[in-house]
Short mmCIF file of C-alpha atoms and ligand atoms in Angstrom, two decimals:
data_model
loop_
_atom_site.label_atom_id
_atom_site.label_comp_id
_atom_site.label_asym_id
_atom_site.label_seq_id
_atom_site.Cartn_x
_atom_site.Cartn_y
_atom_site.Cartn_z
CA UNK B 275 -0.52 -18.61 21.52
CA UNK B 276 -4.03 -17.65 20.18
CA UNK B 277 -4.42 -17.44 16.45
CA UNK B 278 -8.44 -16.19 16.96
CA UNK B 279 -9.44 -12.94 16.45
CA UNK B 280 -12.04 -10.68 19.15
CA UNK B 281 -15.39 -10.23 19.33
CA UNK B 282 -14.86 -6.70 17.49
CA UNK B 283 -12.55 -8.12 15.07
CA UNK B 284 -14.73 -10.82 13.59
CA UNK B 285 -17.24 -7.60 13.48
CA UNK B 286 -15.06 -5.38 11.33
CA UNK B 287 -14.20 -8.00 9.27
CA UNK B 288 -17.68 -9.51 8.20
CA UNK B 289 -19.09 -5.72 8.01
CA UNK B 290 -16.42 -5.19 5.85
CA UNK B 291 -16.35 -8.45 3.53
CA UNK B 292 -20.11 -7.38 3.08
CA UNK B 293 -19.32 -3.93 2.56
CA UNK B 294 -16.73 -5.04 -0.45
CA UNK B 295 -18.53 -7.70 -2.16
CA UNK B 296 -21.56 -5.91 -2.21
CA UNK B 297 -20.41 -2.13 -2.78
CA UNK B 298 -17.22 -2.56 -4.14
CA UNK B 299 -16.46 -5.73 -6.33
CA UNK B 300 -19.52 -4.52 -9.04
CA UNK B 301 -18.04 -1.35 -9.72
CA UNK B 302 -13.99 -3.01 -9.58
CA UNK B 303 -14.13 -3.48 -13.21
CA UNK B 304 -15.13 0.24 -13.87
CA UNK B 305 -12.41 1.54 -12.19
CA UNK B 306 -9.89 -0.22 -14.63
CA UNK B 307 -9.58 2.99 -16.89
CA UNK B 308 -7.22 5.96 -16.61
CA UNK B 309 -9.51 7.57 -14.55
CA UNK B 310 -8.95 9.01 -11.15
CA UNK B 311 -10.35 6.72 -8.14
CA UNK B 312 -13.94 9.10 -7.49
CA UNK B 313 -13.95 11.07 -4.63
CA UNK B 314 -17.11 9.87 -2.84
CA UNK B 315 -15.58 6.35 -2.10
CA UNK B 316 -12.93 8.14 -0.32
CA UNK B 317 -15.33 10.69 1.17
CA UNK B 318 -17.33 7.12 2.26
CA UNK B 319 -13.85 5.40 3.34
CA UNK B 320 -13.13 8.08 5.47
CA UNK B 321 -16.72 8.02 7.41
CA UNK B 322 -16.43 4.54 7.87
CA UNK B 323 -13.20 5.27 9.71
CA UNK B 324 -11.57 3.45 7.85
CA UNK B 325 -8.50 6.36 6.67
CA UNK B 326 -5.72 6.23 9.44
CA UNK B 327 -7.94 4.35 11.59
CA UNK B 328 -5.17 3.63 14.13
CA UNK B 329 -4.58 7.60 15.03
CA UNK B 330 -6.07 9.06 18.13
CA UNK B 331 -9.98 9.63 18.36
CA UNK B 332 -9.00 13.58 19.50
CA UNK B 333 -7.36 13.79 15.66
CA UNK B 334 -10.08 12.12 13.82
CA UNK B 335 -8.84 8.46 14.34
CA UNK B 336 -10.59 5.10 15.64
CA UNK B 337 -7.68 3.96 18.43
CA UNK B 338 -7.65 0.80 16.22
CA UNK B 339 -4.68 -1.58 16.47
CA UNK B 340 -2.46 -2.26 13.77
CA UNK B 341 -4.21 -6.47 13.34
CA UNK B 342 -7.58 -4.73 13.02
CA UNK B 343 -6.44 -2.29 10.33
CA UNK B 344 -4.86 -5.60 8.72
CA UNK B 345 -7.88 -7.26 8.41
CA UNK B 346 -9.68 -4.08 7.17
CA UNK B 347 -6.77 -4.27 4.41
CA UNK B 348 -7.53 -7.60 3.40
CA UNK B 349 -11.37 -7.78 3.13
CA UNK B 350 -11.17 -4.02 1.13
CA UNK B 351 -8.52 -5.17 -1.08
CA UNK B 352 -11.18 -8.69 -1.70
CA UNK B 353 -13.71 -6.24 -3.49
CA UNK B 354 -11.34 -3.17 -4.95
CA UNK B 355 -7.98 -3.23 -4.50
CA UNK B 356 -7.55 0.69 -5.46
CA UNK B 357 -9.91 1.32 -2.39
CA UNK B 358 -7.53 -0.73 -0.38
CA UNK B 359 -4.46 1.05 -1.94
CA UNK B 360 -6.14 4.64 -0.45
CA UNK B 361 -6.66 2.80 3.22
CA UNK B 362 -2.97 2.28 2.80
CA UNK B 363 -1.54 5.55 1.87
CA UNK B 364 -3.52 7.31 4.66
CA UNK B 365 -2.64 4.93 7.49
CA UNK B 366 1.25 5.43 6.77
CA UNK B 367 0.65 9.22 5.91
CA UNK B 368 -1.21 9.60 9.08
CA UNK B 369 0.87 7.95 11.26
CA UNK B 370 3.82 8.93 10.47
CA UNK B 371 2.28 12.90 11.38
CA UNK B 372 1.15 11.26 14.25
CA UNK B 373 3.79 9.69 15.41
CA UNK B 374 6.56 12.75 14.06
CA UNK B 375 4.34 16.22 13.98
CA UNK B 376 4.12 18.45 16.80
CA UNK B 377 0.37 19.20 18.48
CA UNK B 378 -0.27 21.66 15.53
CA UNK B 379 0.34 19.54 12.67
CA UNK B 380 -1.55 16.23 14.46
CA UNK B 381 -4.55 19.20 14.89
CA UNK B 382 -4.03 20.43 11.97
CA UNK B 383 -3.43 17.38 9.31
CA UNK B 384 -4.45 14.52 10.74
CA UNK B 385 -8.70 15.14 10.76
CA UNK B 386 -8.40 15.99 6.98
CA UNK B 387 -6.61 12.41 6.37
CA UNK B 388 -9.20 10.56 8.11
CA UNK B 389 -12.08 11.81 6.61
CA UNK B 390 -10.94 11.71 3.37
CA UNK B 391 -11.10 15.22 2.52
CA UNK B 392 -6.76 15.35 2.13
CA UNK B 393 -5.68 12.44 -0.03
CA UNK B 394 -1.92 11.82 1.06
CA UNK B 395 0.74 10.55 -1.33
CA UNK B 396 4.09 9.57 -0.17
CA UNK B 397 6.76 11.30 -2.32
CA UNK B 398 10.43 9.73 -2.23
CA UNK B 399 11.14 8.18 -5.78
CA UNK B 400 12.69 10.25 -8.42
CA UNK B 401 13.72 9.38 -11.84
CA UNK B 402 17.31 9.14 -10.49
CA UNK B 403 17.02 7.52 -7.23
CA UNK B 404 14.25 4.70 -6.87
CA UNK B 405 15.79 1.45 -4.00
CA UNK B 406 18.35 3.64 -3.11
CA UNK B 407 16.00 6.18 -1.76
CA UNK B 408 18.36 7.74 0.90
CA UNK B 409 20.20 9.92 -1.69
CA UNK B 410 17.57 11.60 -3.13
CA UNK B 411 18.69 14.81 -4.44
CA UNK B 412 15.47 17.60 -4.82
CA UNK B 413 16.58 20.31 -2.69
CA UNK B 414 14.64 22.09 -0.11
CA UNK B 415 16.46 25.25 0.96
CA UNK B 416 15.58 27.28 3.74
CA UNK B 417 14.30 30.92 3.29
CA UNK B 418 13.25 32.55 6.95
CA UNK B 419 10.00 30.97 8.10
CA UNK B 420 9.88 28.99 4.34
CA UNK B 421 11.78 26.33 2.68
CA UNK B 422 11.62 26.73 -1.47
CA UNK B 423 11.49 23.17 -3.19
CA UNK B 424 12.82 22.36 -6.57
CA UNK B 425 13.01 19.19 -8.06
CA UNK B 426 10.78 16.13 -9.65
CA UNK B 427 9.37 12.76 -7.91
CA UNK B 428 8.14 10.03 -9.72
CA UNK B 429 6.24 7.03 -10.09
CA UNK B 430 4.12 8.62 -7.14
CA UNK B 431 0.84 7.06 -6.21
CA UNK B 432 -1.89 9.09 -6.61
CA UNK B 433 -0.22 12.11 -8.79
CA UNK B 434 -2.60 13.14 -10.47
CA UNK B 435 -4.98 14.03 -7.59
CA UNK B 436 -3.58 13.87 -4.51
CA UNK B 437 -4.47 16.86 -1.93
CA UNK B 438 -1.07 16.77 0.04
CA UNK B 439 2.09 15.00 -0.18
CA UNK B 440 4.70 13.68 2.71
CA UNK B 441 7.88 14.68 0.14
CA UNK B 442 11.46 13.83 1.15
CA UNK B 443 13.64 16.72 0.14
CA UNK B 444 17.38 17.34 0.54
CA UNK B 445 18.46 19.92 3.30
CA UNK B 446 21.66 19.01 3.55
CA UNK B 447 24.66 17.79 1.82
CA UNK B 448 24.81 14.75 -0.52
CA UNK B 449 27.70 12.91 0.89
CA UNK B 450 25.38 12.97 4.33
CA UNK B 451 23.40 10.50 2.89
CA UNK B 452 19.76 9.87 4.47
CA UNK B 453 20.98 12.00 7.20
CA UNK B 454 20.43 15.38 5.00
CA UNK B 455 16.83 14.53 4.10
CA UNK B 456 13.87 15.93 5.59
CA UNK B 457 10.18 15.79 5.36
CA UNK B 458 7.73 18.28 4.30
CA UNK B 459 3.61 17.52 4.51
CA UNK B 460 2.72 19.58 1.06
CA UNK B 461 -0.32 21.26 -0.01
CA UNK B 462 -0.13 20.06 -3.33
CA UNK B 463 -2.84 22.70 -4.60
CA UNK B 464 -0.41 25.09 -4.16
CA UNK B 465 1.40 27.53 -6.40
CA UNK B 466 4.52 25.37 -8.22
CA UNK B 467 3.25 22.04 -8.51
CA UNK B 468 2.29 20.38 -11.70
CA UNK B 469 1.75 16.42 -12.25
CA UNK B 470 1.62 13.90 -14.86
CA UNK B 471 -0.51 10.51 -14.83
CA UNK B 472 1.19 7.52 -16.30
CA UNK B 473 -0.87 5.23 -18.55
CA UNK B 474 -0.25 2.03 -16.17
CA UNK B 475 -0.94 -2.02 -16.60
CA UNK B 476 -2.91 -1.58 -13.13
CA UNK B 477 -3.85 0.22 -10.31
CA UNK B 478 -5.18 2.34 -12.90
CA UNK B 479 -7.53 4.63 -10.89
CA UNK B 480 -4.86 5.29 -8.61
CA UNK B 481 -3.10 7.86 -11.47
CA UNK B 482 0.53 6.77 -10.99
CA UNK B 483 2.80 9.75 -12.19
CA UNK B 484 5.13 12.72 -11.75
CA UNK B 485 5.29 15.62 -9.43
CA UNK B 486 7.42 18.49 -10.13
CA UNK B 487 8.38 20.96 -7.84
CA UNK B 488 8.71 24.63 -9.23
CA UNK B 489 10.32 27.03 -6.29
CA UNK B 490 7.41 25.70 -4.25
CA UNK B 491 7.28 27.67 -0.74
CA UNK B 492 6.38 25.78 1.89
CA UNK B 493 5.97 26.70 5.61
CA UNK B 494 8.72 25.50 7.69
CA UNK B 495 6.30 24.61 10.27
CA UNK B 496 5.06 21.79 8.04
CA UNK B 497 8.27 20.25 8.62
CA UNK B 498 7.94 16.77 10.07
CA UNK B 499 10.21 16.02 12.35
CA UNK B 500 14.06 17.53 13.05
CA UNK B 501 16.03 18.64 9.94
CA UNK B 502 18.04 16.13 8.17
CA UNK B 503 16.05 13.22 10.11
CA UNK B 504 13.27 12.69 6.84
CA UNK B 505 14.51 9.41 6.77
CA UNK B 506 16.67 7.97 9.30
CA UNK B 507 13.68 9.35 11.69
CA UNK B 508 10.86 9.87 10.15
CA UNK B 509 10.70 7.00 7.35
CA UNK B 510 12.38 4.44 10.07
CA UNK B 511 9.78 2.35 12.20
CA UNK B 512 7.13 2.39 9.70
CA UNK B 513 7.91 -1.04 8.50
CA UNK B 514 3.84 -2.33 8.93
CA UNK B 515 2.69 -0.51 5.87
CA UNK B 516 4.35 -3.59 4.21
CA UNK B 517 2.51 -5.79 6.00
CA UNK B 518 -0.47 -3.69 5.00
CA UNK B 519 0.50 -3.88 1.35
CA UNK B 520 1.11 -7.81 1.65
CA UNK B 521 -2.14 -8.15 2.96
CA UNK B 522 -3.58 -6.41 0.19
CA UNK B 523 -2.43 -8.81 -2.47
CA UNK B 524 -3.25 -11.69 -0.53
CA UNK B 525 -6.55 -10.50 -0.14
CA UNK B 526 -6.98 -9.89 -3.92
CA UNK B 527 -5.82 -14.14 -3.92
CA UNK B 528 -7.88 -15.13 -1.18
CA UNK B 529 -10.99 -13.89 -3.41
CA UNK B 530 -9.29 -15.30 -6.69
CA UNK B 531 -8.71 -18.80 -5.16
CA UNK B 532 -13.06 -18.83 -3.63
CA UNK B 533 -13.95 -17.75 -7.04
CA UNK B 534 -12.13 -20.59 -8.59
CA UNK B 535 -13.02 -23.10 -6.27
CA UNK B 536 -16.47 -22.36 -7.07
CA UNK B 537 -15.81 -22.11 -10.97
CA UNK B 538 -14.18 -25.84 -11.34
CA UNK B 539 -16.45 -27.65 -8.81
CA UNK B 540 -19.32 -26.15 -11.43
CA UNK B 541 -17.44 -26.54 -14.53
CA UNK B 542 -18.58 -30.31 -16.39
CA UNK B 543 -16.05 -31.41 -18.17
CA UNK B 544 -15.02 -35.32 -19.24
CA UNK B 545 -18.22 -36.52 -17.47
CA UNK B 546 -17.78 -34.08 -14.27
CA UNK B 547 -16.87 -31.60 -11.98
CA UNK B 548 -13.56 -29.85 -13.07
CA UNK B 549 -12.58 -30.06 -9.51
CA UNK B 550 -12.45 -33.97 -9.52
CA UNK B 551 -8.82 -34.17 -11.15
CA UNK B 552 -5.32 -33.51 -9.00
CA UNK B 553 -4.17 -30.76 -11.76
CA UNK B 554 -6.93 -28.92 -10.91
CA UNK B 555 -7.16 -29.70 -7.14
CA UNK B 556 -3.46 -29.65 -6.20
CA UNK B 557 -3.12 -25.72 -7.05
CA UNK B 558 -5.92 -24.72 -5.59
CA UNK B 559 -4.63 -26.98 -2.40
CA UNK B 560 -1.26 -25.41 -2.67
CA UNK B 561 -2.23 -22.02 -3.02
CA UNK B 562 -4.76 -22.08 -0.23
CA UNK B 563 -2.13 -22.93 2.41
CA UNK B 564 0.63 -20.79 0.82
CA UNK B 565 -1.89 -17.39 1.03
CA UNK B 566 -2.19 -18.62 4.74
CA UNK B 567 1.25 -18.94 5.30
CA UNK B 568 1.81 -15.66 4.02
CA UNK B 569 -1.73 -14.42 5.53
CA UNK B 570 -0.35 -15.58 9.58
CA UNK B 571 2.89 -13.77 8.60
CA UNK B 572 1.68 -10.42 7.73
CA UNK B 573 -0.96 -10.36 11.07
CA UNK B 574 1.85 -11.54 13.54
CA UNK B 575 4.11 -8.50 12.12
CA UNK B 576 1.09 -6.36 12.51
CA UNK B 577 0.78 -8.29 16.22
CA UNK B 578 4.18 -6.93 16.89
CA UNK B 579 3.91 -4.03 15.85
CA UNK B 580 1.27 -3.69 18.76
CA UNK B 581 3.10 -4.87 21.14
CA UNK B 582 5.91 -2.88 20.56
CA UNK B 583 8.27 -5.28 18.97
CA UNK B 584 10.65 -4.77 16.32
CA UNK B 585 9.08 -6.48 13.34
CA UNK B 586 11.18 -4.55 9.98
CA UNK B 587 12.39 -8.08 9.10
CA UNK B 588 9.29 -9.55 9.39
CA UNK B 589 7.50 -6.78 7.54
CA UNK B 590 10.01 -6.65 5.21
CA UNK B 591 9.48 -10.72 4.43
CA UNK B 592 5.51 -10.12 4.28
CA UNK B 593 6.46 -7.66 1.58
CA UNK B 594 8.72 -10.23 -0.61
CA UNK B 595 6.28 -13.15 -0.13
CA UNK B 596 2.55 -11.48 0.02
CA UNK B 597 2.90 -10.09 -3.59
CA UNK B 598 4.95 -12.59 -5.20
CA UNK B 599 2.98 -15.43 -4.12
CA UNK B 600 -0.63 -13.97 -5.10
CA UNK B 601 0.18 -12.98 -8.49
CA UNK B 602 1.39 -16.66 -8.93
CA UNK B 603 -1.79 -17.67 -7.43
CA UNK B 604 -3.90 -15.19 -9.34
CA UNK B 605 -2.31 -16.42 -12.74
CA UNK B 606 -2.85 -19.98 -11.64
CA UNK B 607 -6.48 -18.82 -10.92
CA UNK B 608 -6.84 -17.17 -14.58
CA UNK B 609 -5.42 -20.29 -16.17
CA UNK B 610 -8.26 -22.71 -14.14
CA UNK B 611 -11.09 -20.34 -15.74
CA UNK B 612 -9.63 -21.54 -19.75
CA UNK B 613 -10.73 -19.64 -22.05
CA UNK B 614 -12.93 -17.48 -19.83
CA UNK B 615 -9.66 -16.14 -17.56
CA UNK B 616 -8.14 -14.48 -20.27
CA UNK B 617 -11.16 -11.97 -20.95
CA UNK B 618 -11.51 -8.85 -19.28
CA UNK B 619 -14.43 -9.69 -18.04
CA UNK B 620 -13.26 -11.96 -15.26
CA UNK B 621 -12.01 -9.96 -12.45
CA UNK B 622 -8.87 -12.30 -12.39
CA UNK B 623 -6.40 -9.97 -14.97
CA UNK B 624 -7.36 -6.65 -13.34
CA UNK B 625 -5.99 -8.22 -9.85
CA UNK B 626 -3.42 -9.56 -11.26
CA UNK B 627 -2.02 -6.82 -13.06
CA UNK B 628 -2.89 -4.47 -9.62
CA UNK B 629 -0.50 -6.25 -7.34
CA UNK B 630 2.08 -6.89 -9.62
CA UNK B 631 2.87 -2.77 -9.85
CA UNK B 632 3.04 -3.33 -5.65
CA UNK B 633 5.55 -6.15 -6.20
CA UNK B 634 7.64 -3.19 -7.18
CA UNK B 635 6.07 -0.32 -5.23
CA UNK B 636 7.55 0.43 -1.46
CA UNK B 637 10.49 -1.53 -2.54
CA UNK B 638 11.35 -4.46 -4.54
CA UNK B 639 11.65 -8.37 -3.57
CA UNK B 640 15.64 -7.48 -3.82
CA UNK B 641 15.20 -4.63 -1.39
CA UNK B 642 13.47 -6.81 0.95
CA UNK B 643 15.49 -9.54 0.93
CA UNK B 644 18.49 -6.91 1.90
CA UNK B 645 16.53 -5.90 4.65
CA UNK B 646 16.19 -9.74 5.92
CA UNK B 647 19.79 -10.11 5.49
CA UNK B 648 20.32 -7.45 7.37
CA UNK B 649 18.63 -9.18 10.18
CA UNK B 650 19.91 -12.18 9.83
CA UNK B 651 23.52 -11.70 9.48
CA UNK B 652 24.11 -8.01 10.48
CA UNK B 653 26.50 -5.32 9.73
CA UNK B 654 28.73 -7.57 7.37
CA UNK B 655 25.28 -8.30 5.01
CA UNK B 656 25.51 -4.67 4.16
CA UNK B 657 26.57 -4.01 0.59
CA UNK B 658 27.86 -0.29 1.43
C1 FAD D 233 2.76 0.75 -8.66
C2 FAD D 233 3.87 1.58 -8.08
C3 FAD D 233 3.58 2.53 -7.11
C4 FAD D 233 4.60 3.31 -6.59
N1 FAD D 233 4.27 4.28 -5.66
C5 FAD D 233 5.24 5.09 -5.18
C6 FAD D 233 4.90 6.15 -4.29
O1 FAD D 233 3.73 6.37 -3.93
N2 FAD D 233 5.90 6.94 -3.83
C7 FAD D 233 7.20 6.76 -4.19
O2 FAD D 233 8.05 7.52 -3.72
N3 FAD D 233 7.56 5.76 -5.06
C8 FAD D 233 6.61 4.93 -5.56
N4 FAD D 233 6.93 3.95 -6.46
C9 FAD D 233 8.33 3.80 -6.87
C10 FAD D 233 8.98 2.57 -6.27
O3 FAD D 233 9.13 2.71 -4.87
C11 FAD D 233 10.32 2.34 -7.00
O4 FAD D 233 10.02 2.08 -8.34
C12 FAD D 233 11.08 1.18 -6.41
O5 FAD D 233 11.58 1.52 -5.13
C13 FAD D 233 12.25 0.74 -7.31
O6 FAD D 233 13.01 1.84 -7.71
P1 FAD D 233 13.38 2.03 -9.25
O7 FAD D 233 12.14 1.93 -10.05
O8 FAD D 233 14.19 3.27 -9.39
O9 FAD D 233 14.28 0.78 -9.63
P2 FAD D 233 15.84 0.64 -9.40
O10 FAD D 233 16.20 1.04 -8.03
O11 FAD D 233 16.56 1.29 -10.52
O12 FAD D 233 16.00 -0.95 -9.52
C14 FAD D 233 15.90 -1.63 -10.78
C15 FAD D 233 16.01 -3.12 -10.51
O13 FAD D 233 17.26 -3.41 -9.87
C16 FAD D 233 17.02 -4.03 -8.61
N5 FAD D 233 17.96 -3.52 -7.62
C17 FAD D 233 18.19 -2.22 -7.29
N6 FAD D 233 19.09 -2.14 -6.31
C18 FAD D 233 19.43 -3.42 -5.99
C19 FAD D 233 20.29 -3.99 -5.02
N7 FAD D 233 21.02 -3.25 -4.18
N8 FAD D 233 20.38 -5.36 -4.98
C20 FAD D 233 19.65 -6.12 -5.81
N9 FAD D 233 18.80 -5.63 -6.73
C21 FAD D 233 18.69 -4.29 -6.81
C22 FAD D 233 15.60 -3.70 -8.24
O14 FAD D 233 15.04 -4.65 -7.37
C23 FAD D 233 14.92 -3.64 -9.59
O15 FAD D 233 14.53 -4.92 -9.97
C24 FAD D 233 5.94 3.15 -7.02
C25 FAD D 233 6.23 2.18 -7.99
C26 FAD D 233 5.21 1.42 -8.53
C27 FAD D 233 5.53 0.43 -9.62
#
């Protein structure tokens, strides 16, 4: 077993802790209005290779493996989490086309993703259907070389200004479940489409919201994948992005937790450091090896995933445990700054309220505890 990372790992990761602390994390606190995330850091994201990284070089990718494009997660997330939430979007986006879409839509798609110039959202939820995502009922009916889509997502990522969208859509019955689903890649500058932006507790510049769907034609070459396989193909197998969005939270704690360390071994109190009493101590203690925990759990799913492994369970535990434990740890952080925590000023709320929308986002804890059961006990753990 070898827990240490390569020589062009520990590169990418103290380019990019530099890159966030000292380009990011001063402008984090700006980007807590209702105000889309700006263009040129996504524009910059994407020449740093850092959209869909793990896509080939021939599409616009970096060949990166899946533990590199964790750590890029984590040390992004450190200094803006929305920036992080972007990285996130466009790796699942993009590989799914790459790893579903025929040679045109990889040629076609896949260089716009990585350099930032299409801004993907992911477009499943709608105001009927949210865990039980396999029944989703917008229609997508097929008209010669078109289908026409009608219907409304919601709570979509990125809504409000999104350039394209990977929507699930029903092409088949209702009773068939996931297996009448399919996906479209839409331009979502097209004729049909209007949005809404939700006034959200975080994740603020990423303009949350609603996407309706007005007899929206789109080609059926921008079909990914067969008919009816949206989700049992296409959405199946791309259990990492949870181990991406774990990573992202934790990485949001990790910087929490060093900023408090620092805070209470400066902070005089009772003729002292803070930092010399075991109620302040013991959290900090206790949250430092938790994040690991979590931290070793989310890079050995991302480890399987290149090798080849299965690793839903796994990704789907890194999803229960990554956000749950760092918004404890970033309200334990809060609390340890008194009075001080509690004012926007601090960094601490703005994290805190970020991950908490992803404690919910790609699935609740409940979801991904089903999905654990499922691969603990089998069949029989299924509900329906
Ligand atoms: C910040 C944020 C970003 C999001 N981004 C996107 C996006 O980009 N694209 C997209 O398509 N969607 C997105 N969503 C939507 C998200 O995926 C859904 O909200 C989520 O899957 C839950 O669905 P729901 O809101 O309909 O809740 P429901 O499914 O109605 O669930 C309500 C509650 O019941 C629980 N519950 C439901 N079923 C079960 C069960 N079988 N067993 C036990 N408990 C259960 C849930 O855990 C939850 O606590 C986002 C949501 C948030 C908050």
């Amino acid at each position: 077993m070898d827990f240490s990372l390569n020589s062009d790992q520990q590169m990418l990761q103290s380019t990019l802790s530099e890159f966030a602390r000292r380009e990011l994390a001063p402008s984090y606190g700006k980007r807590d209005a209702e105000v889309d995330l700006p263009r040129d850091l996504i524009l910059q994201l994407g020449q740093m290779g850092l959209l869909a990284p793990t896509v080939g070089q021939a599409v616009g990718g970096q060949d990166l493996d899946h533990v590199s494009l964790g750590i890029a997660h984590e040390e992004i997330a450190r200094g803006d989490f929305n920036a992080a939430y972007v990285m996130m979007l466009a790796a699942l986006a993009g590989t799914i086309v790459a790893e579903h879409g025929d040679d045109r839509q990889r040629a076609a798609f896949l260089p716009e993703i990585c350099a930032g110039r299409a801004l993907p959202g992911l477009a499943v939820t709608e105001p009927g259907r949210g865990s039980d995502a396999a029944h989703v009922t917008m229609s997508a009916r097929r008209e010669g070389d078109e289908y026409i889509l009608n219907g409304e997502k919601t709570s979509i990522s990125f809504a409000s200004f999104a350039d394209t969208a990977l929507v699930m859509a029903r092409t088949g019955a209702v009773e068939a479940g996931a297996r009448g689903v399919s996906a479209f890649y839409v331009d979502l500058h097209c004729a049909g489409v209007s949005r809404t932006r939700f006034a959200d507790l975080g994740t603020r510049a990423v303009g949350r919201g609603q996407l309706f769907f007005d007899s929206v034609r789109v080609p059926a070459a921008n079909r990914i994948g067969p008919e009816g396989g949206g989700f049992a193909e296409v959405m199946q197998g791309f259990d990492f992005s949870r181990a991406l969005i774990a990573l992202m939270c934790i990485g949001a704690a990790e910087q929490s937790l060093e900023e408090t360390c620092q805070y209470v071994s400066e902070r005089q109190a009772f003729g002292g450091s803070l930092a010399r009493f075991e109620g302040v101590s013991f959290p900090l203690a206790e949250a430092s090896v938790r994040l690991r925990a979590a931290r070793l759990l989310c890079y050995e799913s991302l480890w399987r995933k290149d090798q080849g492994l299965p690793h839903t369970a796994e990704a789907a535990g890194c999803k229960w445990l990554g956000p749950e434990l760092a918004v404890e740890v970033l309200h334990q952080c809060l609390l340890l700054h008194g009075h001080l925590g509690f004012s926007r000023d601090l960094p601490h709320q703005q994290r805190m309220r970020d991950v908490i929308g992803l404690e919910i986002g790609d699935g609740t804890a409940q979801i991904m505890k089903l999905v654990v059961a499922r691969g603990l006990l089998g069949a029989v753990s299924r509900p329906y």
